[in-house]
Coordinates of C-alpha atoms and ligand atoms in Angstrom, one line a residue:
M3 CA -39.2 -78.5 -76.3
T4 CA -36.8 -77.4 -72.5
G5 CA -35.5 -74.2 -72.0
D6 CA -34.9 -72.8 -75.6
V7 CA -34.0 -76.3 -77.1
R8 CA -36.6 -77.9 -79.2
T9 CA -36.7 -82.1 -79.2
I10 CA -38.3 -82.2 -82.9
E11 CA -38.8 -79.4 -85.2
W12 CA -39.9 -79.6 -88.8
T13 CA -37.3 -77.2 -90.9
G14 CA -39.2 -77.0 -93.8
G15 CA -37.6 -79.9 -95.9
A16 CA -36.6 -82.3 -92.8
L17 CA -37.3 -82.9 -89.3
R18 CA -34.9 -81.9 -87.1
L19 CA -34.6 -83.9 -84.4
L20 CA -32.5 -83.1 -80.9
D21 CA -30.2 -86.2 -80.8
Q22 CA -30.9 -87.6 -77.0
T23 CA -28.1 -90.3 -77.3
L24 CA -25.7 -87.5 -76.9
L25 CA -27.1 -85.8 -73.8
P26 CA -25.7 -84.9 -71.1
A27 CA -22.7 -84.8 -72.8
R28 CA -23.5 -82.2 -75.7
V29 CA -26.6 -80.6 -77.2
G30 CA -26.6 -82.0 -80.7
Y31 CA -29.1 -82.3 -83.3
A32 CA -30.3 -84.8 -86.4
D33 CA -31.8 -83.7 -89.2
V34 CA -33.7 -86.9 -91.1
G35 CA -34.9 -86.2 -94.5
D36 CA -35.6 -89.8 -95.7
V37 CA -37.2 -92.8 -94.0
D38 CA -34.1 -95.3 -93.2
T39 CA -32.8 -92.3 -91.2
L40 CA -36.1 -92.1 -89.3
V41 CA -36.4 -95.6 -88.7
D42 CA -32.7 -96.0 -87.5
A43 CA -33.4 -92.5 -85.2
I44 CA -36.6 -94.2 -83.7
R45 CA -34.9 -98.0 -83.0
R46 CA -31.7 -96.1 -81.7
L47 CA -33.6 -93.5 -79.2
V48 CA -32.6 -90.3 -80.6
V49 CA -36.0 -89.4 -80.5
R50 CA -38.0 -91.0 -78.1
G51 CA -40.7 -91.0 -75.5
A52 CA -44.6 -91.6 -76.2
P53 CA -45.9 -88.3 -77.6
A54 CA -42.5 -87.5 -79.1
L55 CA -42.8 -90.7 -81.3
G56 CA -46.6 -89.7 -81.9
V57 CA -45.1 -86.7 -83.6
A58 CA -42.0 -88.2 -85.6
G59 CA -44.1 -90.7 -86.9
A60 CA -46.4 -87.9 -88.3
F61 CA -43.9 -86.0 -89.8
G62 CA -42.2 -89.7 -90.6
V63 CA -45.4 -89.9 -93.3
A64 CA -44.7 -86.6 -94.6
I65 CA -40.9 -87.5 -95.0
A66 CA -42.2 -90.9 -97.1
V67 CA -44.2 -88.5 -99.2
R68 CA -41.2 -86.6 -100.0
Q69 CA -38.9 -89.3 -100.5
A70 CA -41.6 -91.1 -102.7
A71 CA -41.7 -87.8 -105.0
R72 CA -38.1 -87.3 -105.0
E73 CA -37.5 -90.8 -105.9
G74 CA -40.2 -92.0 -108.0
W75 CA -41.9 -94.4 -105.7
D76 CA -45.3 -96.1 -106.6
G77 CA -47.8 -96.3 -103.9
A78 CA -46.9 -100.0 -102.7
R79 CA -43.6 -98.6 -101.9
L80 CA -44.8 -95.7 -100.2
D81 CA -47.2 -97.3 -98.1
A82 CA -44.5 -100.0 -97.1
A83 CA -42.3 -97.0 -96.2
I84 CA -45.1 -95.8 -94.2
A85 CA -45.8 -99.1 -92.3
R86 CA -42.0 -98.9 -91.4
V87 CA -41.8 -96.0 -89.5
R88 CA -45.6 -97.2 -87.7
E89 CA -43.7 -100.2 -86.9
A90 CA -40.5 -99.1 -85.6
R91 CA -41.0 -99.3 -81.8
P92 CA -44.6 -101.4 -80.8
T93 CA -45.0 -100.3 -77.0
A94 CA -45.8 -96.9 -77.6
V95 CA -49.2 -96.4 -79.2
N96 CA -48.5 -92.6 -79.7
L97 CA -46.2 -93.6 -82.9
A98 CA -48.9 -95.7 -84.8
A99 CA -51.5 -93.1 -83.9
G100 CA -49.5 -90.5 -85.1
V101 CA -49.0 -92.1 -88.0
D102 CA -52.4 -93.0 -88.9
R103 CA -54.0 -89.7 -87.7
V104 CA -52.1 -88.0 -91.0
L105 CA -52.6 -90.6 -93.2
P106 CA -56.0 -89.5 -94.4
F107 CA -54.0 -86.1 -95.6
V108 CA -51.4 -88.0 -97.8
A109 CA -54.3 -87.7 -101.1
Q110 CA -53.9 -83.9 -101.0
G111 CA -50.0 -83.6 -100.8
V112 CA -47.4 -83.1 -98.2
D113 CA -48.4 -79.6 -97.2
A114 CA -51.5 -81.0 -95.3
V115 CA -49.6 -83.9 -94.2
V116 CA -47.0 -81.3 -92.4
A117 CA -50.1 -79.0 -91.3
E118 CA -51.5 -82.0 -89.6
A119 CA -48.2 -83.3 -87.9
Q120 CA -47.7 -79.9 -86.9
A121 CA -51.0 -79.7 -85.3
I122 CA -50.3 -82.9 -83.2
L123 CA -47.2 -81.4 -81.9
D124 CA -49.1 -78.3 -80.8
E125 CA -51.6 -79.7 -79.0
D126 CA -49.2 -81.9 -77.2
V127 CA -47.4 -78.8 -75.7
R128 CA -50.8 -77.3 -75.1
G129 CA -51.8 -80.7 -73.0
N130 CA -49.1 -81.1 -71.4
R131 CA -49.9 -77.8 -69.5
A132 CA -53.2 -79.1 -68.5
I133 CA -51.5 -82.6 -67.2
G134 CA -48.9 -80.4 -65.3
A135 CA -51.9 -78.2 -63.6
F136 CA -54.5 -80.7 -63.4
G137 CA -51.8 -83.3 -61.5
A138 CA -50.2 -80.3 -59.4
D139 CA -53.7 -79.6 -58.0
W140 CA -54.9 -83.3 -57.3
I141 CA -51.4 -84.0 -55.8
L142 CA -51.8 -80.8 -53.4
D143 CA -55.3 -81.6 -52.6
Q144 CA -54.6 -85.3 -51.8
L145 CA -51.6 -84.8 -49.6
G146 CA -53.0 -81.8 -47.8
A147 CA -49.4 -81.0 -46.8
D148 CA -48.4 -77.4 -46.5
R149 CA -44.9 -78.2 -46.9
P150 CA -42.4 -78.9 -50.3
L151 CA -42.8 -82.8 -51.7
R152 CA -40.5 -85.1 -52.6
V153 CA -41.3 -86.7 -55.8
L154 CA -40.1 -89.5 -57.0
T155 CA -40.0 -90.4 -61.1
H156 CA -39.2 -93.1 -63.6
C157 CA -37.4 -92.8 -66.8
N158 CA -38.0 -89.4 -68.6
A159 CA -41.4 -88.3 -68.9
G160 CA -40.5 -84.9 -70.0
A161 CA -39.9 -82.3 -72.3
L162 CA -37.4 -84.4 -74.4
A163 CA -40.0 -87.1 -74.4
T164 CA -42.9 -85.1 -75.6
A165 CA -43.0 -81.7 -78.3
G166 CA -42.9 -79.8 -75.0
W167 CA -43.1 -79.1 -70.7
G168 CA -43.5 -82.9 -70.1
T169 CA -46.3 -84.8 -68.6
A170 CA -45.0 -86.2 -65.7
L171 CA -42.5 -83.7 -65.5
G172 CA -44.9 -81.2 -66.6
V173 CA -46.4 -82.0 -63.5
V174 CA -43.2 -81.7 -61.5
R175 CA -42.5 -78.4 -63.6
E176 CA -46.0 -77.3 -62.1
L177 CA -45.5 -77.9 -58.9
H178 CA -42.0 -75.9 -58.3
G179 CA -43.6 -73.4 -60.1
R180 CA -45.7 -73.3 -57.1
G181 CA -42.8 -73.8 -54.8
R182 CA -43.8 -77.4 -53.8
V183 CA -40.8 -79.3 -54.8
E184 CA -38.4 -80.0 -52.7
I185 CA -36.4 -82.6 -54.5
V186 CA -36.7 -85.4 -57.5
Y187 CA -35.5 -88.5 -56.8
A188 CA -34.9 -89.3 -60.7
D189 CA -34.3 -93.1 -60.9
E190 CA -31.5 -93.7 -63.3
T191 CA -33.2 -96.1 -65.6
R192 CA -31.1 -99.3 -66.3
P193 CA -30.6 -99.9 -69.1
L194 CA -30.0 -96.8 -71.3
L195 CA -30.1 -94.3 -68.4
Q196 CA -33.2 -91.8 -69.6
G197 CA -33.3 -90.8 -65.9
A198 CA -29.8 -90.3 -65.0
R199 CA -28.9 -88.6 -68.7
L200 CA -32.0 -87.1 -69.5
T201 CA -34.6 -86.4 -66.7
A202 CA -31.7 -85.0 -64.2
W203 CA -30.5 -82.7 -67.2
E204 CA -33.7 -81.6 -67.9
L205 CA -34.6 -81.1 -64.4
D206 CA -31.0 -78.9 -63.7
Q207 CA -31.8 -76.6 -66.7
A208 CA -35.1 -75.8 -64.7
G209 CA -33.6 -75.6 -61.5
I210 CA -35.4 -77.9 -59.7
P211 CA -33.1 -79.6 -57.3
C212 CA -32.8 -83.7 -57.9
V213 CA -31.0 -86.4 -57.4
V214 CA -30.1 -89.6 -59.6
Q215 CA -30.5 -93.0 -57.5
A216 CA -29.9 -96.8 -59.2
D217 CA -33.4 -98.2 -60.0
A218 CA -33.2 -100.8 -57.5
A219 CA -32.9 -98.2 -54.7
A220 CA -36.7 -96.9 -55.7
P221 CA -38.6 -99.1 -53.9
S222 CA -36.6 -98.8 -50.8
T223 CA -36.7 -94.7 -51.0
I224 CA -40.4 -95.1 -50.8
L225 CA -40.9 -97.5 -48.0
R226 CA -38.5 -95.5 -45.8
G227 CA -40.7 -92.8 -46.3
L228 CA -38.7 -90.7 -48.2
A229 CA -41.0 -89.7 -50.8
D230 CA -44.3 -88.4 -50.8
V231 CA -45.8 -89.2 -54.0
A232 CA -44.4 -90.8 -57.5
V233 CA -45.4 -89.0 -60.7
I234 CA -44.4 -91.4 -64.0
G235 CA -45.2 -91.3 -67.4
A236 CA -46.7 -93.6 -70.1
D237 CA -46.2 -95.7 -73.1
R238 CA -49.6 -97.4 -73.2
I239 CA -52.8 -97.1 -71.4
A240 CA -55.2 -100.4 -71.7
A241 CA -59.1 -99.8 -71.4
N242 CA -59.1 -100.7 -68.3
G243 CA -56.1 -98.6 -66.6
D244 CA -53.5 -101.3 -67.0
T245 CA -50.3 -99.0 -67.9
A246 CA -47.1 -99.9 -69.8
N247 CA -44.4 -97.9 -69.1
K248 CA -40.6 -98.1 -68.6
I249 CA -39.1 -101.4 -67.1
G250 CA -39.3 -101.0 -63.2
S251 CA -41.7 -99.3 -63.2
V252 CA -44.1 -101.8 -61.6
G253 CA -41.3 -102.1 -58.6
V254 CA -42.0 -97.9 -58.0
A255 CA -45.8 -98.7 -57.9
L256 CA -45.7 -101.7 -55.7
A257 CA -43.5 -99.9 -53.2
C258 CA -46.3 -97.3 -53.8
A259 CA -49.0 -99.5 -52.5
A260 CA -47.3 -101.0 -49.9
A261 CA -45.9 -97.8 -48.4
G262 CA -49.1 -95.7 -49.3
I263 CA -48.7 -93.1 -51.0
P264 CA -50.2 -92.7 -54.8
L265 CA -48.9 -93.2 -57.7
V266 CA -49.9 -90.7 -60.3
V267 CA -49.4 -91.7 -64.1
A268 CA -49.5 -88.0 -66.1
A269 CA -50.2 -89.1 -70.1
P270 CA -52.0 -87.6 -73.0
W271 CA -55.4 -88.8 -74.2
S272 CA -53.0 -90.1 -77.4
T273 CA -51.6 -92.8 -75.2
V274 CA -54.9 -94.4 -74.1
D275 CA -55.8 -97.4 -76.2
L276 CA -59.4 -98.4 -76.1
A277 CA -58.9 -101.4 -78.4
V278 CA -56.4 -102.8 -75.9
P279 CA -58.7 -104.1 -73.2
D280 CA -56.0 -104.6 -70.7
G281 CA -52.3 -105.0 -69.9
A282 CA -51.8 -108.5 -71.1
A283 CA -52.8 -107.2 -74.9
I284 CA -50.3 -104.8 -74.7
P285 CA -46.7 -105.4 -77.2
I286 CA -43.9 -105.1 -74.8
E287 CA -40.6 -104.6 -76.8
E288 CA -37.7 -106.1 -76.6
R289 CA -34.2 -104.4 -77.1
P290 CA -30.8 -105.7 -78.1
A291 CA -28.8 -108.0 -75.3
E292 CA -25.7 -105.5 -75.6
E293 CA -27.8 -102.8 -73.7
V294 CA -27.6 -105.1 -70.5
L295 CA -24.5 -107.6 -71.3
T296 CA -22.4 -104.5 -72.1
W297 CA -20.8 -101.1 -70.2
G298 CA -19.1 -98.4 -72.2
G299 CA -18.5 -101.1 -75.1
A300 CA -16.8 -103.7 -72.5
R301 CA -18.6 -106.5 -71.8
T302 CA -19.9 -107.1 -67.8
A303 CA -21.4 -110.3 -68.5
P304 CA -19.6 -113.8 -68.8
G305 CA -19.5 -114.2 -72.9
G306 CA -22.0 -117.4 -74.0
V307 CA -24.7 -115.9 -71.5
G308 CA -27.9 -113.9 -73.5
A309 CA -30.1 -111.5 -72.2
F310 CA -33.3 -110.8 -71.5
N311 CA -34.2 -106.9 -72.0
P312 CA -37.9 -106.2 -72.0
A313 CA -38.0 -102.3 -72.2
F314 CA -41.3 -101.4 -71.0
D315 CA -43.4 -103.5 -67.9
V316 CA -47.5 -103.3 -67.3
T317 CA -48.5 -101.7 -63.9
P318 CA -52.2 -103.0 -63.2
A319 CA -54.2 -101.0 -62.8
R320 CA -55.4 -101.6 -58.8
L321 CA -52.0 -99.9 -58.5
V322 CA -52.5 -96.6 -60.5
T323 CA -54.0 -94.3 -57.7
A324 CA -54.7 -91.6 -60.6
L325 CA -54.3 -91.0 -64.3
V326 CA -53.7 -87.5 -65.3
T327 CA -54.5 -86.2 -68.7
E328 CA -55.0 -83.3 -70.4
T329 CA -59.0 -83.6 -69.8
G330 CA -58.4 -84.0 -66.0
V331 CA -58.0 -87.1 -63.2
L332 CA -59.4 -90.7 -63.4
E333 CA -58.9 -92.3 -60.0
V334 CA -58.2 -95.7 -61.5
S335 CA -57.8 -98.0 -58.6
A336 CA -60.8 -96.4 -57.2
G337 CA -62.0 -98.0 -60.2
A338 CA -62.6 -94.6 -62.9
T339 CA -61.1 -96.4 -66.1
P340 CA -60.7 -95.0 -69.1
S341 CA -63.2 -96.9 -70.8
A342 CA -66.2 -96.0 -68.9
A343 CA -64.4 -92.3 -68.5
S344 CA -64.5 -92.0 -72.4
A345 CA -68.3 -93.5 -72.6
R346 CA -69.1 -90.6 -70.2
S347 CA -67.6 -88.5 -72.3
A348 CA -69.2 -89.9 -75.8
V349 CA -72.7 -89.5 -73.8
A350 CA -71.8 -85.8 -72.9
A351 CA -70.9 -84.9 -76.6
R352 CA -73.8 -86.6 -77.9
R353 CA -75.9 -84.3 -75.8
Ligands
MRU3 O1 -37.9 -96.5 -74.0 P1 -38.2 -94.8 -74.1 O2 -37.2 -93.9 -73.4 O3 -38.9 -94.3 -75.2 O4 -39.0 -94.9 -72.7 C1 -39.8 -93.6 -72.7 C2 -40.8 -93.9 -71.3 O5 -41.1 -95.3 -70.8 C3 -42.0 -92.8 -70.7 O6 -42.0 -92.7 -69.5 C4 -42.9 -92.7 -72.1 O7 -42.7 -93.0 -73.0 C5 -43.7 -91.5 -71.5 S1 -43.2 -90.1 -71.7 C6 -43.7 -88.7 -71.9

């Protein structure tokens, strides 16, 4: 939810998605009641951002169960439909994790699936508030500055990318609430402009000062000393702390390391994939060539030239200064990996 606009909501028989392809020109919604429409909405980024995809995947199972009853599907057809939702986009682990979490409830019927999906949604909003507070505390403590901060962010890791409040932008919202944001540099985020269209829209709605810059400007902004900290989200975090996020994130990370400012990754534990040992094993989505070869429907590259269009990159753990989750902060580049932290909490839980 951003202001009184809800990103994703179950309306009783369908999933209502804020159609992010329409922003910032207008606020419009898509009501999704069948699997084909949901898979298409996920692929076109009507709904996007790792945590929001997790919620969409969970409710997607409810959509599939309802459709199966309506259209008389057998079990194999239902399983195939659920698998299509689960695999609609490969990089954000939250999508598959959201589907997997509600699967045990299918046997109890659609209401049980919806209840678990709603629990994922509610946990996400609560978790983001905690991420915001932990992140703001850590940044203010580290920087020790008594002036408002200049924050750089990449892509959109805000309320639009989650069930509400946001992860990276949750930290920004918290800092702003404490009077500690001078300006946010929002990278425009080529090729689909999630920064220019979505982050700038969200920050503007919240009254948080922001400027949009070309992605190529980000390393220079950092090296010129114009940013105090970079805060980004994540799509999948490997056990060793390697972090997949929107293409262009690794350039931000390299510049932060060179300039000696912190790179903060803000993400819930649902984005951590302990089954993946390191970034090399994270699947990277490649998107259609048209996204980089055309602009406003017109071709910008010569005919016959192809495109390389990876949607995400992997920032090595050594460049991630801090990972802020809903349970606290891991100083990853100093050796605090997600796998070590989860092993410690498992020990604590057993005691
Ligand atoms: O392709 P998108 O728009 O789904 O990519 C989104 C991102 O890369 C976000 O930074 C990430 O999912 C974190 S959202 C809290």
